[in-house]
Short mmCIF file of C-alpha atoms and ligand atoms in Angstrom, two decimals:
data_model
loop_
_atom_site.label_atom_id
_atom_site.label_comp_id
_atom_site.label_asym_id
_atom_site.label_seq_id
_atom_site.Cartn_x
_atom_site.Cartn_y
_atom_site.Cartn_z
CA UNK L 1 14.01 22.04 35.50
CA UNK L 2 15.68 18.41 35.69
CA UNK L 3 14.02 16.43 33.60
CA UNK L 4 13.85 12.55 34.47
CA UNK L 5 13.17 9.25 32.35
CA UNK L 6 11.62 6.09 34.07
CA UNK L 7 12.32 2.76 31.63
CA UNK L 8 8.96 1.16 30.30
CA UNK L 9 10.91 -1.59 28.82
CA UNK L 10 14.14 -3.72 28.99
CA UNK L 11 15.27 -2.59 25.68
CA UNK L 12 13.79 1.02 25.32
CA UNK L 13 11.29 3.39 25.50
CA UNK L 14 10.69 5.72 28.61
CA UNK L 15 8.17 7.68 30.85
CA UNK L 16 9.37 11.35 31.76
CA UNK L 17 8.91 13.15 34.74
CA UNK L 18 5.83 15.71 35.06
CA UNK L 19 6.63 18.45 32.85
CA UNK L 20 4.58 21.20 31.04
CA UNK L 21 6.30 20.77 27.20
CA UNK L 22 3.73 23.71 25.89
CA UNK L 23 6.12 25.67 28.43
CA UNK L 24 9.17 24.28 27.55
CA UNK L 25 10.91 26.80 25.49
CA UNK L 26 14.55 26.84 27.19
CA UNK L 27 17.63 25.34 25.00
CA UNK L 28 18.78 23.23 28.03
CA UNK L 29 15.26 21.26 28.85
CA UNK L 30 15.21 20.68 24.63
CA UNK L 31 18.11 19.11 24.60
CA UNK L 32 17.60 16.39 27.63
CA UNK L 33 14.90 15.40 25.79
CA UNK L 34 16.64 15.45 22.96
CA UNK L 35 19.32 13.02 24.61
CA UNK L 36 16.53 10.88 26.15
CA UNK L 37 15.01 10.28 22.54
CA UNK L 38 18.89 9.02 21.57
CA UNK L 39 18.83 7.15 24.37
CA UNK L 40 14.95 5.17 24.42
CA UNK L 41 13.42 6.24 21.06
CA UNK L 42 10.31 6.35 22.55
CA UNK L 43 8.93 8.91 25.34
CA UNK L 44 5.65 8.85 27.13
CA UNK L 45 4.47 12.33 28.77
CA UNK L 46 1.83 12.32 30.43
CA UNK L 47 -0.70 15.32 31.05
CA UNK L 48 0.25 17.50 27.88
CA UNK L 49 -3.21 19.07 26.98
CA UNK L 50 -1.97 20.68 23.49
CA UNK L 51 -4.18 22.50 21.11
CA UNK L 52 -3.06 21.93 17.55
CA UNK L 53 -1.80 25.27 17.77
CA UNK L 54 0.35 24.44 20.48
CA UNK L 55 1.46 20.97 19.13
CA UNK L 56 2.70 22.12 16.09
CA UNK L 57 4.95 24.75 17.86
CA UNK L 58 6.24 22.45 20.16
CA UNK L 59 7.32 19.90 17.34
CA UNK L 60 9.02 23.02 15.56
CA UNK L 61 10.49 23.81 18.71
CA UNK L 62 11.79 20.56 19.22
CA UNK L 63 13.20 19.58 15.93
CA UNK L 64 13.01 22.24 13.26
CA UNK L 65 10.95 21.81 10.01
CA UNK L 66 7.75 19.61 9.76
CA UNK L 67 6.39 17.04 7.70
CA UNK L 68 3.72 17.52 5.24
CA UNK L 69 3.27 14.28 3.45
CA UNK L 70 3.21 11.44 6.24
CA UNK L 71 0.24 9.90 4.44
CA UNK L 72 -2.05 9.71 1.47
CA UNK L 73 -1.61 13.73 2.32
CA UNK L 74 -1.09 13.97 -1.95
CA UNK L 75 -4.28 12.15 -2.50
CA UNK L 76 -6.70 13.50 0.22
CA UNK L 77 -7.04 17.29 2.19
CA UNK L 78 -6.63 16.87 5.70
CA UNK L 79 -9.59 18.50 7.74
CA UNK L 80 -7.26 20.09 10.22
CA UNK L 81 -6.56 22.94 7.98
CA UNK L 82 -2.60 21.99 7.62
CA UNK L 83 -0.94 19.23 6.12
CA UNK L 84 1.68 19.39 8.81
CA UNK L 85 -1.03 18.10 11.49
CA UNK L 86 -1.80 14.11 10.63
CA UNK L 87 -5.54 13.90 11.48
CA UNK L 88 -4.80 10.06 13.26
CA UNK L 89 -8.98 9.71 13.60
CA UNK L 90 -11.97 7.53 12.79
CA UNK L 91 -13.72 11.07 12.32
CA UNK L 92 -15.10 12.70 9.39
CA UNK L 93 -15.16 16.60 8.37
CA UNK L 94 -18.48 17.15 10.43
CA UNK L 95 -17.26 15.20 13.08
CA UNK L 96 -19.03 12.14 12.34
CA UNK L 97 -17.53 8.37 12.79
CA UNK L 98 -16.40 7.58 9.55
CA UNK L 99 -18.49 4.78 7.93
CA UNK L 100 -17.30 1.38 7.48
CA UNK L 101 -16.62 2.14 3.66
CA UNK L 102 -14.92 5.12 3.75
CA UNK L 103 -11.94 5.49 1.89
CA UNK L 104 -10.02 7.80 4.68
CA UNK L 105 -10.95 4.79 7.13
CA UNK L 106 -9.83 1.74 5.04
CA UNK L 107 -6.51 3.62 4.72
CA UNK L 108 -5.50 4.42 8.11
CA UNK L 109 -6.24 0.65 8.57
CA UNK L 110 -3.03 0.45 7.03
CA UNK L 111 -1.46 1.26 10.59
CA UNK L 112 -2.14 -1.71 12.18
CA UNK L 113 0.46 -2.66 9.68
CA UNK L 114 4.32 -2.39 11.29
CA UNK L 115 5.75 0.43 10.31
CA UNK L 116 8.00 4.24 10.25
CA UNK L 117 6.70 7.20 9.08
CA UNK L 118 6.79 8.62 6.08
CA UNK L 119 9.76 6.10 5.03
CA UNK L 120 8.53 5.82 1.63
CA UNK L 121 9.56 9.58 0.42
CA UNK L 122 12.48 11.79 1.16
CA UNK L 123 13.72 13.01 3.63
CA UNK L 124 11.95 10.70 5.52
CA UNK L 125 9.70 11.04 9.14
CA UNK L 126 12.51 11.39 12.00
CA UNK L 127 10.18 12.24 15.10
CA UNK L 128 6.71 11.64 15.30
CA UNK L 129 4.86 13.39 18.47
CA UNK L 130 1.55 12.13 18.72
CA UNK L 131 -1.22 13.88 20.93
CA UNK L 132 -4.08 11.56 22.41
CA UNK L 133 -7.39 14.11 22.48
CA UNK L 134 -10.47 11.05 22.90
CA UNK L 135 -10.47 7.77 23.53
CA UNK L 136 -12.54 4.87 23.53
CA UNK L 137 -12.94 3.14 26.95
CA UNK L 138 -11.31 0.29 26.16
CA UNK L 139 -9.01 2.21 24.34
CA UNK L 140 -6.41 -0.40 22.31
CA UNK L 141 -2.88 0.52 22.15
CA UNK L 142 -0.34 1.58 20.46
CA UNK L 143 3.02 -1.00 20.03
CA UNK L 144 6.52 0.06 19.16
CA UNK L 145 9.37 -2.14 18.31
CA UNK L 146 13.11 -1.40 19.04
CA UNK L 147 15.15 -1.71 16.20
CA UNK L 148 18.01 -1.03 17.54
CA UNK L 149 18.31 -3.89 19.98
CA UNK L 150 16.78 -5.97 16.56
CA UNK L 151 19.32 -5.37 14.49
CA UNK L 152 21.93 -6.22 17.19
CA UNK L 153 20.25 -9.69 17.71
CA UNK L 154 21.37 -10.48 14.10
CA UNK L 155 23.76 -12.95 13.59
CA UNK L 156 27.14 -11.66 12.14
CA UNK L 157 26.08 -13.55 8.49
CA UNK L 158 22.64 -11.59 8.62
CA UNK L 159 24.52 -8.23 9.54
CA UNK L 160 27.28 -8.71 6.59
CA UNK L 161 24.59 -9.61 4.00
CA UNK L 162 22.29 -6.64 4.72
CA UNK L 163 25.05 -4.06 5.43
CA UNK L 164 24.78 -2.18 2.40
CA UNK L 165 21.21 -3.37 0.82
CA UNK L 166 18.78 -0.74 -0.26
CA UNK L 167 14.64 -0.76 0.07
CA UNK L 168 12.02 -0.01 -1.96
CA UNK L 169 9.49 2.30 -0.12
CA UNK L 170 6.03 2.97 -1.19
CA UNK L 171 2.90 3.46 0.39
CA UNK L 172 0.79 2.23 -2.66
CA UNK L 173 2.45 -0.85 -1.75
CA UNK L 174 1.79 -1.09 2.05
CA UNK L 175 -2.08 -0.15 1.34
CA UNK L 176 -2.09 -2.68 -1.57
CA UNK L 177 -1.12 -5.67 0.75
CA UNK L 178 -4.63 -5.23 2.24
CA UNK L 179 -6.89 -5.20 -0.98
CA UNK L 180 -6.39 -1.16 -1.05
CA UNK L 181 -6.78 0.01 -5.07
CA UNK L 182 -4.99 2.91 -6.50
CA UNK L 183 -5.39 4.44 -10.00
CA UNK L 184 -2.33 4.43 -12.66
CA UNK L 185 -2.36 8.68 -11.65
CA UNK L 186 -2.41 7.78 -7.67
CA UNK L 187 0.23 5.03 -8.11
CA UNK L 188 2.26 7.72 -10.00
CA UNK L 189 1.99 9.92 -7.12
CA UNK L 190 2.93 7.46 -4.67
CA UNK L 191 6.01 5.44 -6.00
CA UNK L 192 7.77 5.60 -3.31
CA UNK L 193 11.86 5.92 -2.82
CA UNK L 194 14.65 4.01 -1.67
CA UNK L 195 16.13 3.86 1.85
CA UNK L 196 19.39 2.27 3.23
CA UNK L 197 18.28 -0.87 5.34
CA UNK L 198 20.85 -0.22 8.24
CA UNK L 199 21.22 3.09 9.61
CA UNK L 200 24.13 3.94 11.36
CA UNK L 201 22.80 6.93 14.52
CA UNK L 202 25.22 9.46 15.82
CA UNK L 203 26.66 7.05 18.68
CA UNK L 204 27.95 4.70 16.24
CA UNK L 205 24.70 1.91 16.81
CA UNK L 206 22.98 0.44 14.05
CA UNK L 207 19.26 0.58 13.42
CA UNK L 208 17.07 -1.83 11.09
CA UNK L 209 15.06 0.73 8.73
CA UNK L 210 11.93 -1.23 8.25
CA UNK L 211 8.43 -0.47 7.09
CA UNK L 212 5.29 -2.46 5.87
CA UNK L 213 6.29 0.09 3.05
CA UNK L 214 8.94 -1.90 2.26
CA UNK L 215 8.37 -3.59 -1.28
CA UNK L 216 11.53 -4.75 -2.78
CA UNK L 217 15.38 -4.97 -2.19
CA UNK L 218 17.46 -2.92 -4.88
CA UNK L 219 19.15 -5.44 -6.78
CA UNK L 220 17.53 -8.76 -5.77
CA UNK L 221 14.33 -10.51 -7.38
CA UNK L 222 10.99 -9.58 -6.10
CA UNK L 223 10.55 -12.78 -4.53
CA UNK L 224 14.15 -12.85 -2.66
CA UNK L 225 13.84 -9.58 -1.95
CA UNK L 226 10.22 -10.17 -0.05
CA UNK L 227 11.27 -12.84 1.86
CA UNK L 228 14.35 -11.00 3.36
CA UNK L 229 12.11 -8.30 4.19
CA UNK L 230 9.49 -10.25 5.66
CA UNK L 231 12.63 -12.54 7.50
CA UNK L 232 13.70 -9.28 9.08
CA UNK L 233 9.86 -8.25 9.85
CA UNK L 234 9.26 -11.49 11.75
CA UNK L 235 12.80 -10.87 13.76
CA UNK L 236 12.62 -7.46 14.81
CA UNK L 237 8.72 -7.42 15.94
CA UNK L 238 9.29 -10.87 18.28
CA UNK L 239 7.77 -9.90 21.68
CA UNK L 240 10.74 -9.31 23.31
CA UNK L 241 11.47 -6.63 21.01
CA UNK L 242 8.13 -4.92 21.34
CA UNK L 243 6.53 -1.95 24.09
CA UNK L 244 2.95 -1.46 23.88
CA UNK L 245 1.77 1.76 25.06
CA UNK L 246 -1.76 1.74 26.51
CA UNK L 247 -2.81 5.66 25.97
CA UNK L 248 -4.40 8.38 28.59
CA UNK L 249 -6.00 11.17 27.33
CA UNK L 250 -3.23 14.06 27.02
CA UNK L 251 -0.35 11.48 26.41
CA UNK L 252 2.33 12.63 23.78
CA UNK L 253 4.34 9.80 22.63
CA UNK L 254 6.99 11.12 20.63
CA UNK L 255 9.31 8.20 18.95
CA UNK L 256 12.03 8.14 16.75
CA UNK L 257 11.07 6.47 13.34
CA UNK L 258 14.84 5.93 12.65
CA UNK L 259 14.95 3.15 15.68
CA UNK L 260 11.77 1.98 16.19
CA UNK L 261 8.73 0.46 14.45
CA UNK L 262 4.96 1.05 15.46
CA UNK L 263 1.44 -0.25 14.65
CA UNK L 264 -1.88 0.62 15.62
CA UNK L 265 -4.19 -1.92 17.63
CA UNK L 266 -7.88 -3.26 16.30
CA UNK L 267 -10.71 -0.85 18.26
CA UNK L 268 -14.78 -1.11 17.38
CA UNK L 269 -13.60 1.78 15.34
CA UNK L 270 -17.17 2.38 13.32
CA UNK L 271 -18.88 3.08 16.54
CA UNK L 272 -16.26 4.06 19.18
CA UNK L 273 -14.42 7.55 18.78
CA UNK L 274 -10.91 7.91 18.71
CA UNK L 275 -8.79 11.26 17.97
CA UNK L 276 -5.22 11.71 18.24
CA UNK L 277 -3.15 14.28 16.24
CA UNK L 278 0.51 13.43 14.94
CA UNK L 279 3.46 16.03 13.96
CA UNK L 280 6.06 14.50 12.12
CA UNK L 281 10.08 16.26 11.94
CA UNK L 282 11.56 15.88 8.83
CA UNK L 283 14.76 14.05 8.89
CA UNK L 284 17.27 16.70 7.79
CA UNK L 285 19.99 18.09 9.69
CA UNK L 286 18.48 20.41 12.41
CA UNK L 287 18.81 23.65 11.08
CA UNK L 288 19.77 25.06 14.87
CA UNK L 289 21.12 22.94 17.35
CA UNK L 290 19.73 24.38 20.35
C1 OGA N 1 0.68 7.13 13.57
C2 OGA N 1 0.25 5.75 13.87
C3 OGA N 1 -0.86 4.40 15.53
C4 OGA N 1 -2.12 4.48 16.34
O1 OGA N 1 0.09 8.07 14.15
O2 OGA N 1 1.62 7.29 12.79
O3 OGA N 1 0.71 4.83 13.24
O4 OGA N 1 -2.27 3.65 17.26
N1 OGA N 1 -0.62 5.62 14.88
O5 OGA N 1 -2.95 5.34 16.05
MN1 MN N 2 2.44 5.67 11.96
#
């Protein structure tokens, strides 16, 4: 099967050609998308309708071993039965809108926040394939940055002083920029790791590893340290940096959370449904190279 990409974006991200991927099983089609993820960091396919089943094969299929701990996973059960599935939903455990107060609800608020998955332990998120089951009508998107085509926009003084800087990562800290309380055993749990700010991909280009995660730069003061971060933040998410995906039911977006940021758009979401399901890769080495 050839397997095409049409650009979305100047910069990045692309729509594929009509394929079945709960088919795709063959080392050849794998690895063109593969390529195409090196090559836009974010793909759209349309018409995918996966059963969790089938989604988490596919992402196992695609890139080895999943993630388990993408979220607050330590601090809450996910209703889907596997930690491996990211329940991305205003819906509760009887399939009931969440209520305004909930605490599941005021922490997936936390993605409308820029940001990579699972940055803040290790190994990190690589892919993320996420499934759109129901949507709203006015169903707000989804917007990815390119950090690749960020970090080159740097001036060469920016680039040397950041080279070899280290982050801070935790997603107590993300949460607790929006009021979001943890207890001394929760913050424990979630303290987060440290994460080169460049990454340097396979073809030799440079990536800006950022997160709303981010909390502090190794080796600088808090305050120095925040404002470089939040400097870099207000850089790499300027509008020419930025693809916004507006969803179809049966979309998966898979992106790559090594070169691109994403956030989540403000919906009515206390009286308007919305389900999508995410399977995260771990970044490791894939274990076969198909
Ligand atoms: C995610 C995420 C954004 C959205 O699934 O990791 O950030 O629009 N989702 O739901
Ligand atoms: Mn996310």
């Amino acid at each position: 099967m050839t397997l095409a990409f049409n650009p979305l974006h100047p910069l990045f991200a692309a729509e594929a050609s009509t394929i079945d991927l709960r088919a795709v099983r063959d080392a050849a089609t794998l690895a063109a998308i593969r390529a195409g993820m090196d090559r836009y960091g974010v793909l759209v396919f349309r018409d995918q309708p996966f059963t969790d089943e089938e989604q988490l094969d596919f992402a196992q299929r695609f890139d080895g071993k999943l993630h388990t701990q993408t979220s607050q996973a330590v601090l809450v059960k996910s209703r889907l039965g596997t930690e491996a599935l990211s329940d991305i939903s205003n819906v509760g455990p009887n399939g009931e809108i969440l209520p305004p107060n909930d605490r599941r609800r005021m922490g997936s608020l936390a993605n409308r926040l820029w940001h990579t998955d699972a940055s803040f332990v290790n190994p990190p998120g690589r892919y993320s394939l996420l499934s759109a089951r129901v949507l709203p009508a006015a169903s707000p998107n989804t917007e990815f940055a390119c950090m690749r085509a960020a970090y080159d926009a740097l001036d060469a003084e920016m680039k040397k002083t950041i080279e070899h800087l280290k982050v801070h990562h935790s997603i107590a800290y993300s949460r607790e920029t929006l009021g979001f309380e943890f207890t001394p055993e929760e913050k424990e749990k979630l303290k987060g790791v440290a994460q080169p700010l460049v990454r340097t991909m396979k073809d030799g280009r440079r990536s800006l590893y950022l997160a709303a995660h981010a909390s502090s730069v190794i080796g600088m003061s808090l305050a120095e340290g925040r404002l470089l971060i939040r400097e870099l933040m207000e850089h790499a998410t300027q509008p020419c940096f930025v693809y916004s995906h507006a969803w179809r039911e049966r979309d998966l977006v898979i992106w790559d959370n090594r070169t691109t940021m994403h956030r989540a758009r403000p919906f009515d979401d206390v009286k308007l449904r919305r389900e999508l399901r995410r399977t995260t890769t771990l970044d490791i080495e894939p274990a076969t190279v198909a």
